[in-house]
Amino acid sequence: MSFSTERNADLDVEKALSNDAENSPNVEKHEGSESRSISSAEPKREEEITRLPTHTSQTPRKSISNLARVLTTRSNASVIDPGPPPDGGLKAWTQAFMGHFVVFNTWGMISTFGVFQTYYTSTLHLEPSAVSWIGGMQMLGHFGLGMFSGRALDAGLFYWVVIPGMLLAALGMFMTSLCTTGVYWQLFLAQGVMNGIGCGLQFTPSMSLVTTYFTSNRNVAVAIMASGSATGGLVYPTIARQLLPRIGFAWTVRTMGFIMLVVGACYCSLLKPRLPPRKSGPLFELSAFREAPYTLYLAGVFLICLGQYFAFYYISSFAQNVIHVPYSTSINLLMIMNGIGLPGRLIPSYFADANFGPYNTLIPFCFISAIILYFWTLVSSISSLYAFAILYGFFCAGFQGLFPAVLTSLTKDMSKVGTRNGMGFGVVGVATVLGPPIAGALMQRDGGSYIGAQIWGGTMVLAGSAAVVAGRVAITGWRFRVRV
């Protein structure tokens, strides 16, 4: 609380004590005139103190109630307003790095789905479009549940959703390891639904929690957290590449589940909500969609995510089926695409904080990723595919690291950040569950050709980029040199 608030509380206490003294009986008279009179030079407060009731006097209940109310208000002052965000320091940066491991376990695991996509289609001989629905359900749970789990942070229920979410996500991987070989519905329920729900219960509350600790360094903090998808996208495919040929599918997936449990135990013990609970309030703040910047921005993000993510699912199968490289090389391409996301998230976020603002920095990454998707149609050699993986991975990571920061910047009341961010991530979840299956269906329609899906993906990202620009214009008009 501020100094003025503390001083006002002191004055309220003095007033209550004064009222208490005025309503109480006079103190006993002492012998001598000096005991009945007070020098006029003494302060008034000292006179009031001498008139306080003794243990033999009877204080009116109203006065006691008034005093208790004032003292309670003062004692709860630090709970009502925890003050401005620290914007740095050990505790704040600890939250950012623990958030990194949340994303490592959630988004990082889902970014690995290209490994499973290739294994399920080439080894289990499942249809690519059907397999994409497994990864799509993971993404829907991961982002879509934010509409519900984000409000849990605002309501003070952070641990009640994050800890069960961590356990459920790991359980989903253990159940995947027990699925009967080639039985699609078991894989869909275990990996798609169960793991996706577990990831969704963790991601949005943790992302929103980290943003409450920062102001000027918020973009870097969000980028540190979001880069967990890059480290997870390196670690989990490496596990698959090294262990699948040696110990088989079941124990490889169980190993991933055990890693999720160990990492989850660490961040569940160190993440600490900063703001007091906001018990009242709707699950959805539909009035946010009457804000043109918020609505246009989410429309753009929806279209971008609709076309952007399928490349992460299909680059390994493209490498095997079109470029004709071995399985290990196809996994290397996915690892490169994920790994380049580490600098791809941190570098743009640094410039967003230092110079341009998150919204201005985001826009070129949207357009360039669309152009690179179009150029994917020209890839015909392993060297050009490596170049595509590096460039596309970098610019997609720039978008993925900045879009949560921009979404947070569109919320002025930070007590509602969980609810509003959750609504935004819910929109993203719908896009990510639809995009890869649509791309798979286009490839199946074209007899296995990727060109139609590649052009469709680039067009969606390009249209979404235009909507994102419209959202910025709704904030600043056509002034281009405004930091936003």
Coordinates of C-alpha atoms in Angstrom, one line a residue:
M1 CA 0.0 0.0 0.0
S2 CA 1.1 3.5 -0.5
F3 CA 2.2 5.9 2.3
S4 CA -0.9 7.9 2.0
T5 CA -3.1 4.9 2.5
E6 CA -1.2 3.9 5.7
R7 CA -1.6 7.5 7.0
N8 CA -5.3 7.5 6.3
A9 CA -5.6 4.2 8.2
D10 CA -3.7 5.8 11.2
L11 CA -6.1 8.8 11.2
D12 CA -9.1 6.4 11.1
V13 CA -7.7 4.5 14.1
E14 CA -7.2 7.8 16.0
K15 CA -10.8 8.9 15.2
A16 CA -12.2 5.6 16.4
L17 CA -10.2 5.9 19.6
S18 CA -11.4 9.5 20.1
N19 CA -15.1 8.4 19.6
D20 CA -14.5 5.6 22.0
A21 CA -13.2 8.0 24.6
E22 CA -16.0 10.5 24.2
N23 CA -18.7 7.8 24.8
S24 CA -16.9 6.4 27.9
P25 CA -17.3 7.5 31.5
N26 CA -14.9 10.1 33.0
V27 CA -11.8 8.7 34.7
E28 CA -11.7 8.8 38.4
K29 CA -10.8 12.0 40.0
H30 CA -7.5 12.2 41.7
E31 CA -6.5 14.3 44.7
G32 CA -5.2 17.7 43.9
S33 CA -6.0 20.1 41.2
E34 CA -3.1 18.9 38.9
S35 CA -4.9 15.6 38.4
R36 CA -8.1 17.3 37.1
S37 CA -6.6 19.8 34.7
I38 CA -4.2 19.6 31.8
S39 CA -1.9 22.4 30.7
S40 CA -3.2 24.2 27.6
A41 CA 0.2 23.8 26.0
E42 CA -0.2 20.1 25.7
P43 CA -1.4 18.7 22.4
K44 CA -5.0 17.6 22.0
R45 CA -4.0 14.0 21.2
E46 CA -2.3 13.7 24.6
E47 CA -5.5 15.0 26.2
E48 CA -7.5 12.3 24.4
I49 CA -5.1 9.6 25.5
T50 CA -5.6 10.6 29.2
R51 CA -9.3 10.2 28.7
L52 CA -9.2 6.6 27.4
P53 CA -11.3 4.2 29.4
T54 CA -9.7 2.0 32.0
H55 CA -10.4 -1.6 32.5
T56 CA -13.2 -0.7 34.8
S57 CA -15.1 1.3 32.3
Q58 CA -17.7 0.0 29.9
T59 CA -17.1 0.7 26.2
P60 CA -20.2 0.9 23.9
R61 CA -20.4 -2.0 21.4
K62 CA -20.8 0.4 18.5
S63 CA -17.4 2.0 19.3
I64 CA -15.7 -1.4 19.5
S65 CA -17.2 -2.5 16.2
N66 CA -16.1 0.7 14.6
L67 CA -12.5 0.3 15.9
A68 CA -12.4 -3.3 14.8
R69 CA -13.5 -2.4 11.3
V70 CA -10.8 0.2 10.9
L71 CA -8.1 -2.1 12.2
T72 CA -9.2 -5.0 10.0
T73 CA -9.2 -2.7 6.9
R74 CA -5.7 -1.6 7.8
S75 CA -4.4 -5.2 8.4
N76 CA -5.8 -6.4 5.1
A77 CA -4.4 -3.5 3.1
S78 CA -1.4 -5.4 1.8
V79 CA -3.7 -8.2 0.7
I80 CA -6.1 -6.0 -1.2
D81 CA -3.3 -4.3 -3.3
P82 CA 0.1 -6.1 -3.5
G83 CA 1.6 -3.1 -5.2
P84 CA 3.1 -2.7 -8.7
P85 CA 4.8 -5.7 -10.4
P86 CA 8.4 -6.1 -9.4
D87 CA 9.4 -6.2 -13.1
G88 CA 12.6 -8.2 -12.2
G89 CA 14.4 -9.7 -9.3
L90 CA 14.9 -13.3 -8.3
K91 CA 11.3 -14.1 -7.6
A92 CA 10.0 -12.6 -10.8
W93 CA 12.6 -14.2 -13.1
T94 CA 12.1 -17.5 -11.3
Q95 CA 8.4 -17.4 -12.4
A96 CA 9.5 -16.8 -16.0
F97 CA 11.9 -19.7 -16.0
M98 CA 9.4 -22.0 -14.3
G99 CA 6.9 -20.9 -16.9
H100 CA 9.5 -22.0 -19.5
F101 CA 9.3 -25.6 -18.1
V102 CA 5.5 -25.5 -18.1
V103 CA 5.7 -24.8 -21.8
F104 CA 8.5 -27.4 -22.2
N105 CA 6.0 -30.0 -20.8
T106 CA 3.0 -28.8 -22.8
W107 CA 3.7 -26.9 -26.0
G108 CA 7.1 -28.6 -26.3
M109 CA 5.5 -32.0 -26.2
I110 CA 2.9 -31.1 -28.7
S111 CA 5.5 -29.6 -31.0
T112 CA 7.0 -33.1 -31.1
F113 CA 3.9 -34.5 -32.7
G114 CA 5.6 -34.6 -36.1
V115 CA 7.6 -37.6 -34.7
F116 CA 4.3 -39.4 -33.9
Q117 CA 2.7 -38.3 -37.2
T118 CA 5.5 -40.0 -39.1
Y119 CA 5.5 -43.1 -36.9
Y120 CA 1.8 -43.6 -37.0
T121 CA 1.5 -43.2 -40.8
S122 CA 4.7 -45.1 -41.9
T123 CA 4.8 -47.8 -39.3
L124 CA 1.2 -48.2 -38.2
H125 CA -0.2 -47.3 -41.7
L126 CA -2.9 -44.9 -40.4
E127 CA -4.3 -42.2 -42.6
P128 CA -2.4 -38.8 -42.4
S129 CA -5.7 -36.8 -42.0
A130 CA -6.9 -39.1 -39.2
V131 CA -3.6 -39.0 -37.4
S132 CA -3.6 -35.2 -37.6
W133 CA -6.8 -35.2 -35.5
I134 CA -4.8 -36.6 -32.6
G135 CA -2.3 -33.7 -32.7
G136 CA -5.2 -31.3 -33.4
M137 CA -7.0 -32.5 -30.2
Q138 CA -3.8 -32.0 -28.2
M139 CA -3.6 -28.4 -29.5
L140 CA -7.3 -27.8 -28.9
G141 CA -7.0 -28.9 -25.3
H142 CA -3.7 -27.0 -24.9
F143 CA -5.1 -23.7 -26.1
G144 CA -8.9 -24.2 -26.0
L145 CA -9.1 -25.0 -22.3
G146 CA -7.6 -21.6 -21.6
M147 CA -11.2 -20.2 -21.7
F148 CA -11.8 -22.1 -18.4
S149 CA -8.4 -22.5 -16.8
G150 CA -7.5 -18.9 -17.3
R151 CA -10.3 -17.7 -15.1
A152 CA -9.0 -20.1 -12.4
L153 CA -6.0 -17.9 -11.9
D154 CA -8.1 -14.9 -11.4
A155 CA -10.3 -16.8 -8.9
G156 CA -7.3 -17.9 -6.8
L157 CA -7.5 -21.6 -8.0
F158 CA -4.1 -21.7 -9.7
Y159 CA -2.8 -24.9 -8.0
W160 CA -6.2 -26.6 -8.2
V161 CA -5.9 -26.7 -12.0
V162 CA -2.1 -26.8 -12.7
I163 CA -1.2 -29.7 -10.4
P164 CA -4.1 -32.0 -11.7
G165 CA -3.2 -30.8 -15.2
M166 CA 0.4 -31.9 -14.9
L167 CA -0.6 -35.3 -13.6
L168 CA -3.2 -35.8 -16.3
A169 CA -0.8 -34.9 -19.1
A170 CA 1.7 -37.4 -17.8
L171 CA -1.0 -40.0 -17.4
G172 CA -2.0 -39.4 -21.0
M173 CA 1.5 -40.4 -22.1
F174 CA 1.5 -43.5 -19.9
M175 CA -1.8 -44.6 -21.4
T176 CA -0.5 -44.0 -24.9
S177 CA 2.2 -46.4 -24.2
L178 CA -0.4 -49.1 -23.3
C179 CA -2.5 -48.6 -26.5
T180 CA -2.9 -51.6 -28.7
T181 CA -0.8 -51.3 -31.8
G182 CA -2.6 -49.5 -34.6
V183 CA -5.9 -49.0 -32.7
Y184 CA -6.7 -45.4 -33.6
W185 CA -9.4 -44.6 -31.1
Q186 CA -7.2 -45.6 -28.1
L187 CA -4.4 -43.3 -29.4
F188 CA -6.9 -40.5 -30.0
L189 CA -8.3 -40.7 -26.4
A190 CA -5.0 -41.2 -24.6
Q191 CA -2.7 -38.8 -26.5
G192 CA -5.1 -36.5 -28.1
V193 CA -7.8 -36.0 -25.4
M194 CA -6.2 -36.9 -22.1
N195 CA -2.8 -35.3 -22.7
G196 CA -4.4 -32.3 -24.4
I197 CA -6.7 -31.6 -21.5
G198 CA -3.8 -31.9 -19.0
C199 CA -1.7 -29.5 -21.1
G200 CA -4.6 -27.0 -21.3
L201 CA -5.1 -27.0 -17.5
Q202 CA -1.5 -25.8 -17.1
F203 CA -0.6 -23.5 -20.0
T204 CA -2.9 -20.5 -19.8
P205 CA -2.9 -20.0 -16.0
S206 CA 0.9 -20.2 -16.0
M207 CA 1.3 -17.9 -18.9
S208 CA -1.0 -15.3 -17.3
L209 CA 0.7 -15.7 -13.9
V210 CA 4.1 -14.8 -15.4
T211 CA 2.7 -11.6 -17.0
T212 CA 1.6 -10.3 -13.7
Y213 CA 5.2 -10.0 -12.5
F214 CA 6.4 -7.7 -15.3
T215 CA 5.7 -4.4 -17.0
S216 CA 8.6 -3.1 -19.1
N217 CA 10.3 -6.6 -19.3
R218 CA 7.0 -8.4 -20.0
N219 CA 7.8 -9.3 -23.6
V220 CA 11.2 -10.9 -22.7
A221 CA 9.6 -12.8 -19.8
V222 CA 6.9 -14.2 -22.1
A223 CA 9.5 -15.1 -24.7
I224 CA 11.5 -17.0 -22.0
M225 CA 8.4 -18.9 -21.1
A226 CA 7.3 -19.5 -24.7
S227 CA 10.8 -20.7 -25.7
G228 CA 10.0 -23.8 -23.6
S229 CA 8.4 -25.1 -26.8
A230 CA 11.8 -24.9 -28.5
T231 CA 13.7 -26.8 -25.8
G232 CA 10.9 -29.3 -25.4
G233 CA 10.8 -29.6 -29.2
L234 CA 14.5 -30.5 -29.1
V235 CA 14.5 -32.9 -26.1
Y236 CA 11.5 -35.0 -26.8
P237 CA 12.3 -35.7 -30.5
T238 CA 15.9 -36.6 -29.4
I239 CA 14.4 -39.1 -27.0
A240 CA 12.3 -40.6 -29.8
R241 CA 15.1 -40.8 -32.2
Q242 CA 17.5 -42.5 -29.7
L243 CA 15.1 -44.8 -27.9
L244 CA 12.6 -45.9 -30.5
P245 CA 15.0 -48.3 -32.3
R246 CA 16.4 -49.6 -29.0
I247 CA 13.5 -50.0 -26.6
G248 CA 10.5 -49.7 -28.7
F249 CA 7.5 -47.4 -28.8
A250 CA 5.9 -48.2 -25.4
W251 CA 9.0 -47.5 -23.2
T252 CA 10.0 -44.5 -25.3
V253 CA 6.6 -42.9 -24.5
R254 CA 6.8 -43.9 -20.9
T255 CA 10.2 -42.2 -20.6
M256 CA 8.6 -39.0 -21.9
G257 CA 5.9 -39.4 -19.2
F258 CA 8.5 -39.8 -16.4
I259 CA 10.3 -36.7 -17.6
M260 CA 7.1 -34.8 -17.5
L261 CA 6.4 -35.8 -13.9
V262 CA 9.9 -34.8 -12.7
V263 CA 9.8 -31.4 -14.5
G264 CA 6.2 -30.8 -13.4
A265 CA 7.0 -31.4 -9.7
C266 CA 9.6 -28.6 -10.0
Y267 CA 7.5 -25.9 -11.4
C268 CA 4.4 -26.8 -9.4
S269 CA 6.4 -26.1 -6.2
L270 CA 8.0 -22.8 -7.4
L271 CA 5.2 -21.0 -9.3
K272 CA 3.5 -18.5 -7.0
P273 CA 0.5 -16.3 -7.9
R274 CA 1.1 -12.6 -7.1
L275 CA -2.3 -11.0 -7.3
P276 CA -5.1 -11.6 -4.8
P277 CA -8.1 -13.6 -6.0
R278 CA -10.9 -12.0 -7.9
K279 CA -13.8 -14.2 -6.7
S280 CA -16.6 -12.5 -8.7
G281 CA -16.7 -12.1 -12.4
P282 CA -17.9 -14.0 -15.5
L283 CA -16.1 -17.0 -16.9
F284 CA -16.1 -15.2 -20.3
E285 CA -15.9 -11.4 -20.8
L286 CA -17.8 -11.2 -24.0
S287 CA -17.7 -7.4 -23.9
A288 CA -14.0 -7.8 -24.9
F289 CA -15.2 -8.7 -28.4
R290 CA -16.8 -5.2 -28.7
E291 CA -13.2 -3.9 -28.6
A292 CA -12.1 -3.6 -32.3
P293 CA -8.3 -4.1 -31.6
Y294 CA -9.0 -7.3 -29.5
T295 CA -11.4 -8.8 -32.1
L296 CA -9.4 -8.0 -35.2
Y297 CA -6.2 -9.2 -33.6
L298 CA -7.8 -12.6 -32.6
A299 CA -9.3 -13.0 -36.0
G300 CA -5.9 -12.6 -37.5
V301 CA -4.3 -14.9 -35.0
F302 CA -7.0 -17.5 -35.8
L303 CA -6.2 -17.5 -39.5
I304 CA -2.5 -17.5 -39.0
C305 CA -2.7 -20.5 -36.6
L306 CA -5.1 -22.3 -39.0
G307 CA -2.4 -22.4 -41.7
Q308 CA 0.9 -22.2 -39.8
Y309 CA 1.1 -25.3 -37.6
F310 CA 0.6 -28.1 -40.2
A311 CA 4.2 -27.7 -41.4
F312 CA 5.4 -28.8 -38.0
Y313 CA 3.3 -31.9 -38.3
Y314 CA 4.2 -32.8 -41.9
I315 CA 7.8 -31.8 -42.4
S316 CA 9.1 -35.2 -41.4
S317 CA 6.7 -37.1 -43.6
F318 CA 7.5 -34.6 -46.5
A319 CA 11.2 -35.3 -46.1
Q320 CA 10.6 -39.1 -46.3
N321 CA 7.9 -39.2 -49.0
V322 CA 9.1 -36.4 -51.3
I323 CA 12.8 -35.9 -50.7
H324 CA 13.3 -39.6 -49.8
V325 CA 15.5 -39.2 -46.8
P326 CA 15.8 -41.8 -43.9
Y327 CA 13.7 -41.6 -40.8
S328 CA 16.6 -40.2 -38.6
T329 CA 17.1 -37.3 -41.0
S330 CA 13.4 -36.5 -41.1
I331 CA 13.5 -36.2 -37.2
N332 CA 16.6 -34.0 -37.5
L333 CA 14.6 -31.5 -39.6
L334 CA 11.8 -31.3 -37.0
M335 CA 14.4 -30.8 -34.3
I336 CA 16.0 -28.0 -36.3
M337 CA 12.6 -26.3 -36.9
N338 CA 11.9 -26.5 -33.2
G339 CA 15.4 -25.7 -31.9
I340 CA 15.7 -22.5 -34.0
G341 CA 12.7 -21.3 -32.1
L342 CA 14.8 -20.5 -29.1
P343 CA 16.6 -17.5 -30.7
G344 CA 13.5 -17.0 -32.8
R345 CA 11.5 -16.1 -29.6
L346 CA 14.1 -14.3 -27.6
I347 CA 15.6 -12.0 -30.2
P348 CA 12.3 -10.4 -31.4
S349 CA 11.1 -10.1 -27.9
Y350 CA 14.2 -8.2 -26.9
F351 CA 13.7 -5.6 -29.7
A352 CA 10.0 -5.5 -28.8
D353 CA 10.9 -4.3 -25.3
A354 CA 13.8 -2.2 -26.3
N355 CA 12.6 -0.4 -29.4
F356 CA 9.4 -1.2 -31.3
G357 CA 6.8 -2.6 -29.0
P358 CA 5.3 -6.1 -29.3
Y359 CA 2.6 -5.4 -31.9
N360 CA 4.9 -3.6 -34.3
T361 CA 7.5 -6.4 -34.0
L362 CA 4.9 -9.1 -34.6
I363 CA 3.6 -7.9 -37.9
P364 CA 6.7 -8.6 -40.2
F365 CA 7.1 -12.1 -38.7
C366 CA 3.5 -12.8 -39.8
F367 CA 4.0 -11.8 -43.4
I368 CA 7.4 -13.4 -43.8
S369 CA 6.2 -16.7 -42.5
A370 CA 3.4 -16.6 -45.1
I371 CA 6.0 -16.0 -47.9
I372 CA 8.2 -18.8 -46.7
L373 CA 5.2 -21.2 -46.7
Y374 CA 4.6 -20.3 -50.4
F375 CA 8.3 -21.0 -51.1
W376 CA 7.9 -24.5 -49.6
T377 CA 6.3 -25.5 -52.8
L378 CA 9.7 -25.1 -54.6
V379 CA 11.7 -27.3 -52.2
S380 CA 13.1 -30.3 -54.0
S381 CA 16.4 -31.2 -52.3
I382 CA 17.5 -31.9 -48.8
S383 CA 19.6 -28.7 -48.6
S384 CA 16.7 -26.5 -49.6
L385 CA 14.5 -28.4 -47.1
Y386 CA 17.1 -27.6 -44.3
A387 CA 16.9 -23.9 -45.4
F388 CA 13.2 -24.0 -45.2
A389 CA 13.2 -25.6 -41.8
I390 CA 15.6 -23.0 -40.4
L391 CA 13.8 -19.9 -41.9
Y392 CA 10.3 -21.1 -41.2
G393 CA 11.1 -22.2 -37.7
F394 CA 12.7 -18.8 -36.9
F395 CA 9.9 -16.6 -38.2
C396 CA 7.1 -18.9 -36.8
A397 CA 8.8 -18.8 -33.4
G398 CA 8.9 -15.0 -33.6
F399 CA 5.1 -15.0 -34.0
Q400 CA 4.6 -17.7 -31.4
G401 CA 6.7 -15.8 -28.8
L402 CA 5.1 -12.4 -29.4
F403 CA 1.4 -13.2 -29.9
P404 CA 0.8 -13.9 -26.2
A405 CA 2.6 -10.7 -25.3
V406 CA 0.4 -8.7 -27.7
L407 CA -2.7 -10.4 -26.3
T408 CA -1.7 -9.4 -22.8
S409 CA -1.0 -5.8 -23.9
L410 CA -4.6 -5.5 -25.1
T411 CA -5.8 -6.0 -21.4
K412 CA -5.5 -2.9 -19.2
D413 CA -7.0 -4.4 -16.1
M414 CA -4.5 -7.1 -15.0
S415 CA -7.1 -8.7 -12.6
K416 CA -8.8 -9.9 -15.8
V417 CA -5.7 -11.1 -17.7
G418 CA -6.5 -14.8 -17.1
T419 CA -10.0 -14.5 -18.4
R420 CA -9.1 -12.5 -21.5
N421 CA -6.0 -14.4 -22.3
G422 CA -7.9 -17.6 -21.9
M423 CA -10.5 -16.5 -24.4
G424 CA -7.8 -15.6 -26.9
F425 CA -6.1 -19.0 -26.4
G426 CA -9.4 -20.6 -26.9
V427 CA -9.7 -19.1 -30.3
V428 CA -6.2 -20.3 -31.1
G429 CA -7.2 -23.8 -30.0
V430 CA -10.0 -24.0 -32.5
A431 CA -7.7 -23.0 -35.3
T432 CA -5.0 -25.5 -34.4
V433 CA -7.4 -28.4 -34.2
L434 CA -8.8 -27.6 -37.6
G435 CA -5.7 -26.6 -39.5
P436 CA -3.6 -29.9 -39.7
P437 CA -6.6 -32.1 -40.5
I438 CA -7.6 -29.7 -43.3
A439 CA -4.1 -29.9 -44.7
G440 CA -4.1 -33.7 -44.4
A441 CA -7.5 -33.9 -46.3
L442 CA -6.1 -31.7 -49.1
M443 CA -3.1 -33.9 -49.5
Q444 CA -5.3 -37.0 -49.5
R445 CA -7.5 -35.4 -52.1
D446 CA -4.5 -34.6 -54.3
G447 CA -3.1 -38.1 -54.2
G448 CA -0.4 -37.4 -51.6
S449 CA 0.8 -34.1 -53.2
Y450 CA 1.7 -31.4 -50.7
I451 CA 1.3 -28.4 -53.0
G452 CA -2.4 -27.7 -52.4
A453 CA -1.9 -27.8 -48.7
Q454 CA 1.2 -25.6 -48.9
I455 CA -0.6 -22.9 -50.9
W456 CA -3.7 -23.1 -48.6
G457 CA -1.5 -22.7 -45.5
G458 CA 0.4 -19.7 -47.0
T459 CA -2.9 -18.0 -48.0
M460 CA -4.4 -18.4 -44.5
V461 CA -1.3 -16.9 -42.9
L462 CA -1.3 -14.0 -45.3
A463 CA -5.0 -13.3 -44.7
G464 CA -4.4 -13.4 -41.0
S465 CA -1.5 -11.0 -41.2
A466 CA -3.7 -8.5 -42.9
A467 CA -6.3 -8.8 -40.1
V468 CA -3.5 -8.3 -37.5
V469 CA -2.5 -5.1 -39.3
A470 CA -6.1 -4.0 -39.2
G471 CA -6.1 -4.5 -35.4
R472 CA -3.1 -2.3 -35.1
V473 CA -4.7 0.4 -37.2
A474 CA -7.7 0.3 -34.8
I475 CA -5.4 1.2 -32.0
T476 CA -3.2 3.9 -33.5
G477 CA -4.8 4.8 -36.9
W478 CA -2.4 5.0 -39.8
R479 CA 0.5 6.4 -37.7
F480 CA 3.4 4.0 -38.2
R481 CA 5.9 5.4 -35.9
V482 CA 3.9 4.8 -32.7
R483 CA 5.3 2.2 -30.3
V484 CA 2.6 -0.3 -29.6

